[in-house]
Structures are given as C-alpha cells and as structure tokens.
Amino acid sequence: MGHALSVASEIAPLVKTGGLADVVGALPGALAGCGWQLRTLLPLYPSVKVAMGDAVAVAKFDDLFGGRAQVLVAEIAGLDLLLLDAPHLFDREGSIYLGRDGRDWPDNPMRFAALSYAAAKICADGVEGWRPKVAHLHDWQAGLTPVYLKALGAKCGSILTVHNIAFQGLAPARDLSKLKLPKSGFTRDGFEYWEKISALKAGLVGADRITTVSPTYAGELLEPEFGMGLEGVIRTRSNVLSGILNGIDTEIWNPATDNLITTYKTPRGKLRNKRALEAEFGLASGKGPIAVVVSRLTAQKGLDLLADALPAFLDHGGRLVLLGSGDADLETRWQEMAKHRNVAVKIGYDEALSHRIIAGGDAILVPSRFEPCGLTQLYGLRYGTVPVVAHTGGLVDSVIDASPVALKAGVATGIQHAPDNVDALVRALMRLLALYSNGKRFLQMQRNGMKSDLGWDGSAAEYARLYDEVAAN
Ligand code: ADP
C-alpha cells in the first residue's frame, strides 16, 4: 500500500461549501482499491470538533503562524483524518471562508498557509512512523505546500488538483515573511502574481503534476478566456497537466436506495417524487416538465441568464424549482422570479432537499459560464433527471447531447447549449420541451443517463497512476 496525504479545506460529509468537498471525501475510498492509503489533512473547524470523538495528538507546533497548534488523528464518518487544531486560525463561528459580514476572513492567506505548512511538516517528519510519498493538494488553500516541502527538504512528491481556477489565494507582498515564504520565490517564475503572492500559482509552478477535474477544463485552462490570468503559467507546465473527470458517490446518490426520497429503479418510478415535489412547493400540477436547479448563486453558474431565458420556457408550460444560495443580488432576483406560479425558489443550502428536488425533477439545468466539472448534472443522470447544460468544461465530458445522430444511435443523455448566451439557452429549453413531449425519446434519454458509469473506479485508477509516477521520482 502506498501512503499519500490529501490536503484540503473541506471534506464531505463533514464540512462542505461545494463540489471540492465531495471529491476530497470520495478520494480515500476510491484510491484504497488502487493500492493507495490516503489520509486527509483538514483544519479543525468548530463543526468538525463537534463530530470528533477521541483524538490523539501526533504533532505539536509551539508557534504556527501566531499561536500554538497540534495535529490530531481522528476517524470521523469513516474518514481517516489528520486535523490541524490551531484555534487562533480555525476556531471561529461563521462560514469556513467568510466572517459574519459575508466577506473573506482577512487572514485567509495565513490560515491556509498554516494548513500547507503543517502538511509539509507531516510529509517531512511523518506522524507516528507514517510517512507519505505523495502530497495531493487541493486548490489554493493547499497551494503553498510545494514551497514548504522544498524549504523543509521533504522527500515527498506533490500533485495539485485545480477544482476552480477562479479562486487563487492572493496576499500582499508584505506578507512574505509572515507566511514563512522565501524572498527568492517571489518572482515571475515563482509565486509572484502581479506583485502579489499567489498561493495557487505556487502550487502550479511547484507541484510535480497538475490535474484538474475534467479533460475539457484542462484544455480550457490554457486559454485566456478560462485561465483567469494563469493560462501562461499553466501553458509552461502543460506537459504535466491532465484532466481527470470527477466521479460521484454512487451509494449516497442511488435512487434505488436513497432514503431521502421515494426510491425507484426506473424513470417511471420518479413520478411519486415529482408529485411530492409539486406538493412541497405548491406547484400546480401540469403537463409540462419540471426543470430543477441546485446551485451556488454566483456569476459562474449562469443563473442570471436562466432568469432571462425562463419566461419563454414558462410560456410553453415549463415549471422550475430552484434551490441555491450565494450572491445577494441573485438571491433577490430569484425571489422575485418565484412570484410566478410555476416557479418555486428556496434560498438556502439543504442537502436533503437537494435529493428530493433532483429525484422529483424531469430535467436539471446547469447553464454555467464555466464549469470545471460540475456534479449536479451527474446526480441528474443517475436519477433519470435529464441534464440541460452549457457546452463548457466537465459538462462537455459528462453529457451526450441529443443531436439527431445521438438520438438515432440511442445514446443521448442530455442537451447542451452555448454558455453565456440567453438565446442558446432558450433554444435548449425549447428542445427540452420538444423531447419531453415525445415520451419515448425522453424515456430513452433518462434510461441512458441512469445506466451511465458515474462512479469513481476509472478516475481513481488514473489518480493512482499519477501517484505511482510521482512516488517513483
Ligand atoms: P461548485 O463546487 O462550483 O459549487 P459543483 O456542481 O461541483 O459546483 O458542486 C456543488 C455541490 O454542492 C453539489 O454536491 C451540489 O449538490 C451541492 N449544492 C450546491 N448548492 C446547494 C444547495 N443550495 N443545497 C444543497 N446542496 C447544494
């Protein structure tokens, strides 16, 4: 068994703000079958502390970025965790990234530099004789780890996985010494980004391998339209870049056993969930399809475009249920939209409701402007809820558009449309209505989706291959 340390700021089911947590939570189980034991280093947030039973301290820091800290070993929800207990950084109420005022904690760069430093220290010294050969770093929060690995002389390879390039972990140059970073690395070839420190760039230039969460997004990252200023850096490392599509937890997301819904094995079995959804949201029952959305409400997700496109869909009998939270202006806009009798909106984050909505919907909409992988379209496939998605990133790699040829071959699973474009989205919604009214074709698409291979096996094997390569060097 190889030993690897996964380093992340969130992990499902303990602490989650998005898809990152799902992936970090799934990887240990998935990789165990491929010869790799993965332990996950996570900050000890209050919500994790509550779930933690007995924990043993295996490393201590007298002063980790301004306070005492220790690393605890604990098993929670079947996850083998190393918890960074640094109260001065992580023991605070509010969200894990934002204070009560809804803004980033001002010391976020330092909080996650501490996580990265602790990761490097574990790789360098081991804990209780356990020493990882590979550090698997997730997003900017773990991005500085390669710098510290080098500084500490750790014999450990590293892989950075970019779950979303939009978040880069910038800090002012004056923080260099506060973050224990060597001045020599503050260059254009290092972790300097327009005179700031970029934790993500540190990972991009320093990790042995870079992955992202779908092959299409890996290609997109090389382009200015998607690289968000880091495309040039990524191009210099394209020889070590690859895209590995996320899987989903097919036990949690299994319509045949999901105890949050009325279970079903075939698309027809969805009907009771659809009726329940209508009742729950007071939607008039109708002939038209129910389209659903489960999403963060941010510009990335294209839900402003959906608001513009929706009247045409509603005029033709479509209905919509949206669950989401995020930017205040989008929340307000969707609350307004809910005045229409065929639109239901729940502002909030609600895991159980997300299952009921996905089981009860006929189609799931993901009109993102960019989407590294996207998970809800995968849940949709699994639940016979036909995805209607923008042609970008992982959405391209996971949905087969109902083109004439795909329909003829009987392989279509969803509908794709150009991102960032209201007219294209309206056309896609019209196609949805047409396909839905042709019951046979729609049923075939639902069946195809439910049969899709969405688990982790294939992708875990790809990660394991990378781990093997990195460990061998
Ligand atoms: P991102 O990570 O960019 O937010 P993903 O599609 O990769 O997008 O992952 C989002 C994850 O968060 C999915 O598991 C989705 O079901 C979940 N999710 C998003 N918004 C909500 C919400 N309001 N309530 C419940 N689950 C949500």
mmCIF file with all atom_site columns, C-alpha atoms in Angstrom, residues 100-247:
data_model
loop_
_atom_site.group_PDB
_atom_site.id
_atom_site.type_symbol
_atom_site.label_atom_id
_atom_site.label_alt_id
_atom_site.label_comp_id
_atom_site.label_asym_id
_atom_site.label_entity_id
_atom_site.label_seq_id
_atom_site.pdbx_PDB_ins_code
_atom_site.Cartn_x
_atom_site.Cartn_y
_atom_site.Cartn_z
_atom_site.occupancy
_atom_site.B_iso_or_equiv
_atom_site.pdbx_formal_charge
_atom_site.auth_seq_id
_atom_site.auth_comp_id
_atom_site.auth_asym_id
_atom_site.auth_atom_id
_atom_site.pdbx_PDB_model_num
ATOM 1   C CA . ARG A 1 100 ? -20.415 37.168 9.646   1.00 0.00 ? 100 ARG A CA 1
ATOM 2   C CA . ASP A 1 101 ? -20.226 40.196 7.362   1.00 0.00 ? 101 ASP A CA 1
ATOM 3   C CA . GLY A 1 102 ? -20.124 37.840 4.369   1.00 0.00 ? 102 GLY A CA 1
ATOM 4   C CA . ARG A 1 103 ? -16.561 38.833 3.459   1.00 0.00 ? 103 ARG A CA 1
ATOM 5   C CA . ASP A 1 104 ? -13.443 36.666 3.363   1.00 0.00 ? 104 ASP A CA 1
ATOM 6   C CA . TRP A 1 105 ? -11.714 36.379 6.724   1.00 0.00 ? 105 TRP A CA 1
ATOM 7   C CA . PRO A 1 106 ? -8.902  38.933 6.338   1.00 0.00 ? 106 PRO A CA 1
ATOM 8   C CA . ASP A 1 107 ? -6.326  36.366 7.446   1.00 0.00 ? 107 ASP A CA 1
ATOM 9   C CA . ASN A 1 108 ? -7.413  33.641 4.970   1.00 0.00 ? 108 ASN A CA 1
ATOM 10  C CA . PRO A 1 109 ? -3.973  33.603 3.294   1.00 0.00 ? 109 PRO A CA 1
ATOM 11  C CA . MET A 1 110 ? -2.375  32.922 6.671   1.00 0.00 ? 110 MET A CA 1
ATOM 12  C CA . ARG A 1 111 ? -4.967  30.354 7.763   1.00 0.00 ? 111 ARG A CA 1
ATOM 13  C CA . PHE A 1 112 ? -4.357  28.212 4.733   1.00 0.00 ? 112 PHE A CA 1
ATOM 14  C CA . ALA A 1 113 ? -0.622  28.879 4.612   1.00 0.00 ? 113 ALA A CA 1
ATOM 15  C CA . ALA A 1 114 ? -0.667  27.266 8.056   1.00 0.00 ? 114 ALA A CA 1
ATOM 16  C CA . LEU A 1 115 ? -2.544  24.274 6.663   1.00 0.00 ? 115 LEU A CA 1
ATOM 17  C CA . SER A 1 116 ? 0.014   23.976 3.851   1.00 0.00 ? 116 SER A CA 1
ATOM 18  C CA . TYR A 1 117 ? 2.923   24.353 6.240   1.00 0.00 ? 117 TYR A CA 1
ATOM 19  C CA . ALA A 1 118 ? 1.558   21.664 8.536   1.00 0.00 ? 118 ALA A CA 1
ATOM 20  C CA . ALA A 1 119 ? 1.114   19.402 5.509   1.00 0.00 ? 119 ALA A CA 1
ATOM 21  C CA . ALA A 1 120 ? 4.735   19.870 4.510   1.00 0.00 ? 120 ALA A CA 1
ATOM 22  C CA . LYS A 1 121 ? 5.879   19.189 8.066   1.00 0.00 ? 121 LYS A CA 1
ATOM 23  C CA . ILE A 1 122 ? 3.901   15.941 8.149   1.00 0.00 ? 122 ILE A CA 1
ATOM 24  C CA . CYS A 1 123 ? 5.479   14.923 4.850   1.00 0.00 ? 123 CYS A CA 1
ATOM 25  C CA . ALA A 1 124 ? 8.946   15.810 6.129   1.00 0.00 ? 124 ALA A CA 1
ATOM 26  C CA . ASP A 1 125 ? 8.748   14.215 9.580   1.00 0.00 ? 125 ASP A CA 1
ATOM 27  C CA . GLY A 1 126 ? 5.935   11.689 9.267   1.00 0.00 ? 126 GLY A CA 1
ATOM 28  C CA . VAL A 1 127 ? 3.456   11.069 12.064  1.00 0.00 ? 127 VAL A CA 1
ATOM 29  C CA . GLU A 1 128 ? 3.851   8.021  14.275  1.00 0.00 ? 128 GLU A CA 1
ATOM 30  C CA . GLY A 1 129 ? 6.057   6.393  11.656  1.00 0.00 ? 129 GLY A CA 1
ATOM 31  C CA . TRP A 1 130 ? 3.560   7.017  8.844   1.00 0.00 ? 130 TRP A CA 1
ATOM 32  C CA . ARG A 1 131 ? 5.237   8.994  6.089   1.00 0.00 ? 131 ARG A CA 1
ATOM 33  C CA . PRO A 1 132 ? 3.506   9.923  2.827   1.00 0.00 ? 132 PRO A CA 1
ATOM 34  C CA . LYS A 1 133 ? 5.260   9.584  -0.513  1.00 0.00 ? 133 LYS A CA 1
ATOM 35  C CA . VAL A 1 134 ? 2.761   11.844 -2.243  1.00 0.00 ? 134 VAL A CA 1
ATOM 36  C CA . ALA A 1 135 ? 1.013   15.031 -1.154  1.00 0.00 ? 135 ALA A CA 1
ATOM 37  C CA . HIS A 1 136 ? -2.246  15.560 -3.030  1.00 0.00 ? 136 HIS A CA 1
ATOM 38  C CA . LEU A 1 137 ? -3.051  19.262 -2.804  1.00 0.00 ? 137 LEU A CA 1
ATOM 39  C CA . HIS A 1 138 ? -6.493  20.668 -3.465  1.00 0.00 ? 138 HIS A CA 1
ATOM 40  C CA . ASP A 1 139 ? -6.951  24.223 -4.726  1.00 0.00 ? 139 ASP A CA 1
ATOM 41  C CA . TRP A 1 140 ? -5.245  27.374 -3.498  1.00 0.00 ? 140 TRP A CA 1
ATOM 42  C CA . GLN A 1 141 ? -5.765  26.506 0.151   1.00 0.00 ? 141 GLN A CA 1
ATOM 43  C CA . ALA A 1 142 ? -3.082  23.825 -0.218  1.00 0.00 ? 142 ALA A CA 1
ATOM 44  C CA . GLY A 1 143 ? -1.149  25.630 -2.955  1.00 0.00 ? 143 GLY A CA 1
ATOM 45  C CA . LEU A 1 144 ? 1.831   26.798 -0.885  1.00 0.00 ? 144 LEU A CA 1
ATOM 46  C CA . THR A 1 145 ? 2.697   23.257 0.184   1.00 0.00 ? 145 THR A CA 1
ATOM 47  C CA . PRO A 1 146 ? 5.372   22.671 -2.500  1.00 0.00 ? 146 PRO A CA 1
ATOM 48  C CA . VAL A 1 147 ? 7.241   25.785 -1.315  1.00 0.00 ? 147 VAL A CA 1
ATOM 49  C CA . TYR A 1 148 ? 7.314   24.477 2.256   1.00 0.00 ? 148 TYR A CA 1
ATOM 50  C CA . LEU A 1 149 ? 8.133   20.914 1.138   1.00 0.00 ? 149 LEU A CA 1
ATOM 51  C CA . LYS A 1 150 ? 11.214  22.317 -0.540  1.00 0.00 ? 150 LYS A CA 1
ATOM 52  C CA . ALA A 1 151 ? 12.134  24.525 2.396   1.00 0.00 ? 151 ALA A CA 1
ATOM 53  C CA . LEU A 1 152 ? 11.854  21.587 4.809   1.00 0.00 ? 152 LEU A CA 1
ATOM 54  C CA . GLY A 1 153 ? 13.704  19.206 2.480   1.00 0.00 ? 153 GLY A CA 1
ATOM 55  C CA . ALA A 1 154 ? 10.829  16.702 2.483   1.00 0.00 ? 154 ALA A CA 1
ATOM 56  C CA . LYS A 1 155 ? 11.224  13.682 0.246   1.00 0.00 ? 155 LYS A CA 1
ATOM 57  C CA . CYS A 1 156 ? 7.680   13.717 -0.994  1.00 0.00 ? 156 CYS A CA 1
ATOM 58  C CA . GLY A 1 157 ? 6.170   14.265 -4.422  1.00 0.00 ? 157 GLY A CA 1
ATOM 59  C CA . SER A 1 158 ? 3.204   16.551 -4.980  1.00 0.00 ? 158 SER A CA 1
ATOM 60  C CA . ILE A 1 159 ? 0.116   16.770 -7.140  1.00 0.00 ? 159 ILE A CA 1
ATOM 61  C CA . LEU A 1 160 ? -2.021  19.885 -7.317  1.00 0.00 ? 160 LEU A CA 1
ATOM 62  C CA . THR A 1 161 ? -5.651  19.471 -8.303  1.00 0.00 ? 161 THR A CA 1
ATOM 63  C CA . VAL A 1 162 ? -7.361  22.622 -9.524  1.00 0.00 ? 162 VAL A CA 1
ATOM 64  C CA . HIS A 1 163 ? -11.061 22.430 -8.723  1.00 0.00 ? 163 HIS A CA 1
ATOM 65  C CA . ASN A 1 164 ? -11.702 26.016 -9.739  1.00 0.00 ? 164 ASN A CA 1
ATOM 66  C CA . ILE A 1 165 ? -9.100  28.442 -11.105 1.00 0.00 ? 165 ILE A CA 1
ATOM 67  C CA . ALA A 1 166 ? -11.264 31.417 -10.100 1.00 0.00 ? 166 ALA A CA 1
ATOM 68  C CA . PHE A 1 167 ? -10.019 31.161 -6.519  1.00 0.00 ? 167 PHE A CA 1
ATOM 69  C CA . GLN A 1 168 ? -6.312  31.950 -6.332  1.00 0.00 ? 168 GLN A CA 1
ATOM 70  C CA . GLY A 1 169 ? -5.465  32.866 -2.745  1.00 0.00 ? 169 GLY A CA 1
ATOM 71  C CA . LEU A 1 170 ? -3.792  36.243 -3.226  1.00 0.00 ? 170 LEU A CA 1
ATOM 72  C CA . ALA A 1 171 ? -1.915  38.014 -0.444  1.00 0.00 ? 171 ALA A CA 1
ATOM 73  C CA . PRO A 1 172 ? 0.024   41.293 -0.388  1.00 0.00 ? 172 PRO A CA 1
ATOM 74  C CA . ALA A 1 173 ? 3.791   41.108 -0.906  1.00 0.00 ? 173 ALA A CA 1
ATOM 75  C CA . ARG A 1 174 ? 4.366   42.488 2.599   1.00 0.00 ? 174 ARG A CA 1
ATOM 76  C CA . ASP A 1 175 ? 3.086   39.147 3.980   1.00 0.00 ? 175 ASP A CA 1
ATOM 77  C CA . LEU A 1 176 ? 6.128   37.234 2.633   1.00 0.00 ? 176 LEU A CA 1
ATOM 78  C CA . SER A 1 177 ? 7.857   36.730 5.953   1.00 0.00 ? 177 SER A CA 1
ATOM 79  C CA . LYS A 1 178 ? 4.586   36.413 7.865   1.00 0.00 ? 178 LYS A CA 1
ATOM 80  C CA . LEU A 1 179 ? 3.769   33.446 5.612   1.00 0.00 ? 179 LEU A CA 1
ATOM 81  C CA . LYS A 1 180 ? 7.283   31.987 6.039   1.00 0.00 ? 180 LYS A CA 1
ATOM 82  C CA . LEU A 1 181 ? 7.919   32.294 2.310   1.00 0.00 ? 181 LEU A CA 1
ATOM 83  C CA . PRO A 1 182 ? 11.411  32.694 0.859   1.00 0.00 ? 182 PRO A CA 1
ATOM 84  C CA . LYS A 1 183 ? 12.033  36.001 -0.917  1.00 0.00 ? 183 LYS A CA 1
ATOM 85  C CA . SER A 1 184 ? 13.809  34.037 -3.637  1.00 0.00 ? 184 SER A CA 1
ATOM 86  C CA . GLY A 1 185 ? 10.485  32.508 -4.704  1.00 0.00 ? 185 GLY A CA 1
ATOM 87  C CA . PHE A 1 186 ? 8.817   35.880 -5.147  1.00 0.00 ? 186 PHE A CA 1
ATOM 88  C CA . THR A 1 187 ? 9.488   36.114 -8.890  1.00 0.00 ? 187 THR A CA 1
ATOM 89  C CA . ARG A 1 188 ? 7.539   35.777 -12.111 1.00 0.00 ? 188 ARG A CA 1
ATOM 90  C CA . ASP A 1 189 ? 8.706   32.162 -12.374 1.00 0.00 ? 189 ASP A CA 1
ATOM 91  C CA . GLY A 1 190 ? 7.740   31.594 -8.768  1.00 0.00 ? 190 GLY A CA 1
ATOM 92  C CA . PHE A 1 191 ? 4.713   32.502 -6.722  1.00 0.00 ? 191 PHE A CA 1
ATOM 93  C CA . GLU A 1 192 ? 4.590   36.190 -7.555  1.00 0.00 ? 192 GLU A CA 1
ATOM 94  C CA . TYR A 1 193 ? 1.487   37.276 -9.455  1.00 0.00 ? 193 TYR A CA 1
ATOM 95  C CA . TRP A 1 194 ? 1.371   40.953 -10.402 1.00 0.00 ? 194 TRP A CA 1
ATOM 96  C CA . GLU A 1 195 ? 3.311   41.917 -7.288  1.00 0.00 ? 195 GLU A CA 1
ATOM 97  C CA . LYS A 1 196 ? 1.170   39.803 -5.007  1.00 0.00 ? 196 LYS A CA 1
ATOM 98  C CA . ILE A 1 197 ? 1.695   36.376 -3.516  1.00 0.00 ? 197 ILE A CA 1
ATOM 99  C CA . SER A 1 198 ? -0.479  33.767 -5.226  1.00 0.00 ? 198 SER A CA 1
ATOM 100 C CA . ALA A 1 199 ? -0.932  30.513 -3.343  1.00 0.00 ? 199 ALA A CA 1
ATOM 101 C CA . LEU A 1 200 ? -2.459  28.834 -6.373  1.00 0.00 ? 200 LEU A CA 1
ATOM 102 C CA . LYS A 1 201 ? 0.424   29.881 -8.602  1.00 0.00 ? 201 LYS A CA 1
ATOM 103 C CA . ALA A 1 202 ? 2.854   28.495 -6.029  1.00 0.00 ? 202 ALA A CA 1
ATOM 104 C CA . GLY A 1 203 ? 1.150   25.147 -6.462  1.00 0.00 ? 203 GLY A CA 1
ATOM 105 C CA . LEU A 1 204 ? 1.033   25.430 -10.236 1.00 0.00 ? 204 LEU A CA 1
ATOM 106 C CA . VAL A 1 205 ? 4.747   26.104 -10.561 1.00 0.00 ? 205 VAL A CA 1
ATOM 107 C CA . GLY A 1 206 ? 5.884   23.883 -7.705  1.00 0.00 ? 206 GLY A CA 1
ATOM 108 C CA . ALA A 1 207 ? 3.842   20.677 -7.879  1.00 0.00 ? 207 ALA A CA 1
ATOM 109 C CA . ASP A 1 208 ? 5.209   17.670 -9.750  1.00 0.00 ? 208 ASP A CA 1
ATOM 110 C CA . ARG A 1 209 ? 1.888   17.134 -11.507 1.00 0.00 ? 209 ARG A CA 1
ATOM 111 C CA . ILE A 1 210 ? -1.176  19.295 -12.062 1.00 0.00 ? 210 ILE A CA 1
ATOM 112 C CA . THR A 1 211 ? -4.608  17.881 -12.560 1.00 0.00 ? 211 THR A CA 1
ATOM 113 C CA . THR A 1 212 ? -7.979  19.401 -12.978 1.00 0.00 ? 212 THR A CA 1
ATOM 114 C CA . VAL A 1 213 ? -11.387 17.842 -12.709 1.00 0.00 ? 213 VAL A CA 1
ATOM 115 C CA . SER A 1 214 ? -12.238 17.215 -16.362 1.00 0.00 ? 214 SER A CA 1
ATOM 116 C CA . PRO A 1 215 ? -10.302 16.804 -19.617 1.00 0.00 ? 215 PRO A CA 1
ATOM 117 C CA . THR A 1 216 ? -12.135 19.671 -21.316 1.00 0.00 ? 216 THR A CA 1
ATOM 118 C CA . TYR A 1 217 ? -11.412 22.092 -18.443 1.00 0.00 ? 217 TYR A CA 1
ATOM 119 C CA . ALA A 1 218 ? -7.739  21.051 -18.630 1.00 0.00 ? 218 ALA A CA 1
ATOM 120 C CA . GLY A 1 219 ? -7.699  22.264 -22.240 1.00 0.00 ? 219 GLY A CA 1
ATOM 121 C CA . GLU A 1 220 ? -9.666  25.399 -21.409 1.00 0.00 ? 220 GLU A CA 1
ATOM 122 C CA . LEU A 1 221 ? -7.210  26.383 -18.667 1.00 0.00 ? 221 LEU A CA 1
ATOM 123 C CA . LEU A 1 222 ? -4.622  27.065 -21.362 1.00 0.00 ? 222 LEU A CA 1
ATOM 124 C CA . GLU A 1 223 ? -6.820  29.784 -22.870 1.00 0.00 ? 223 GLU A CA 1
ATOM 125 C CA . PRO A 1 224 ? -7.167  33.391 -21.693 1.00 0.00 ? 224 PRO A CA 1
ATOM 126 C CA . GLU A 1 225 ? -10.949 33.046 -21.642 1.00 0.00 ? 225 GLU A CA 1
ATOM 127 C CA . PHE A 1 226 ? -10.780 30.467 -18.849 1.00 0.00 ? 226 PHE A CA 1
ATOM 128 C CA . GLY A 1 227 ? -7.278  30.635 -17.343 1.00 0.00 ? 227 GLY A CA 1
ATOM 129 C CA . MET A 1 228 ? -8.112  33.776 -15.336 1.00 0.00 ? 228 MET A CA 1
ATOM 130 C CA . GLY A 1 229 ? -4.671  35.220 -15.812 1.00 0.00 ? 229 GLY A CA 1
ATOM 131 C CA . LEU A 1 230 ? -2.820  31.973 -15.070 1.00 0.00 ? 230 LEU A CA 1
ATOM 132 C CA . GLU A 1 231 ? -3.080  30.495 -18.579 1.00 0.00 ? 231 GLU A CA 1
ATOM 133 C CA . GLY A 1 232 ? 0.515   31.484 -19.383 1.00 0.00 ? 232 GLY A CA 1
ATOM 134 C CA . VAL A 1 233 ? 1.837   29.753 -16.251 1.00 0.00 ? 233 VAL A CA 1
ATOM 135 C CA . ILE A 1 234 ? -0.219  26.656 -16.956 1.00 0.00 ? 234 ILE A CA 1
ATOM 136 C CA . ARG A 1 235 ? 0.996   26.567 -20.547 1.00 0.00 ? 235 ARG A CA 1
ATOM 137 C CA . THR A 1 236 ? 4.573   26.347 -19.311 1.00 0.00 ? 236 THR A CA 1
ATOM 138 C CA . ARG A 1 237 ? 3.512   23.254 -17.363 1.00 0.00 ? 237 ARG A CA 1
ATOM 139 C CA . SER A 1 238 ? 1.194   21.664 -19.908 1.00 0.00 ? 238 SER A CA 1
ATOM 140 C CA . ASN A 1 239 ? 3.472   18.608 -20.065 1.00 0.00 ? 239 ASN A CA 1
ATOM 141 C CA . VAL A 1 240 ? 2.436   17.690 -16.508 1.00 0.00 ? 240 VAL A CA 1
ATOM 142 C CA . LEU A 1 241 ? -1.205  18.780 -16.769 1.00 0.00 ? 241 LEU A CA 1
ATOM 143 C CA . SER A 1 242 ? -4.077  16.343 -17.113 1.00 0.00 ? 242 SER A CA 1
ATOM 144 C CA . GLY A 1 243 ? -7.827  16.308 -16.639 1.00 0.00 ? 243 GLY A CA 1
ATOM 145 C CA . ILE A 1 244 ? -9.474  13.550 -14.622 1.00 0.00 ? 244 ILE A CA 1
ATOM 146 C CA . LEU A 1 245 ? -13.264 13.623 -14.534 1.00 0.00 ? 245 LEU A CA 1
ATOM 147 C CA . ASN A 1 246 ? -14.846 13.584 -11.086 1.00 0.00 ? 246 ASN A CA 1
ATOM 148 C CA . GLY A 1 247 ? -16.972 10.635 -10.137 1.00 0.00 ? 247 GLY A CA 1
#
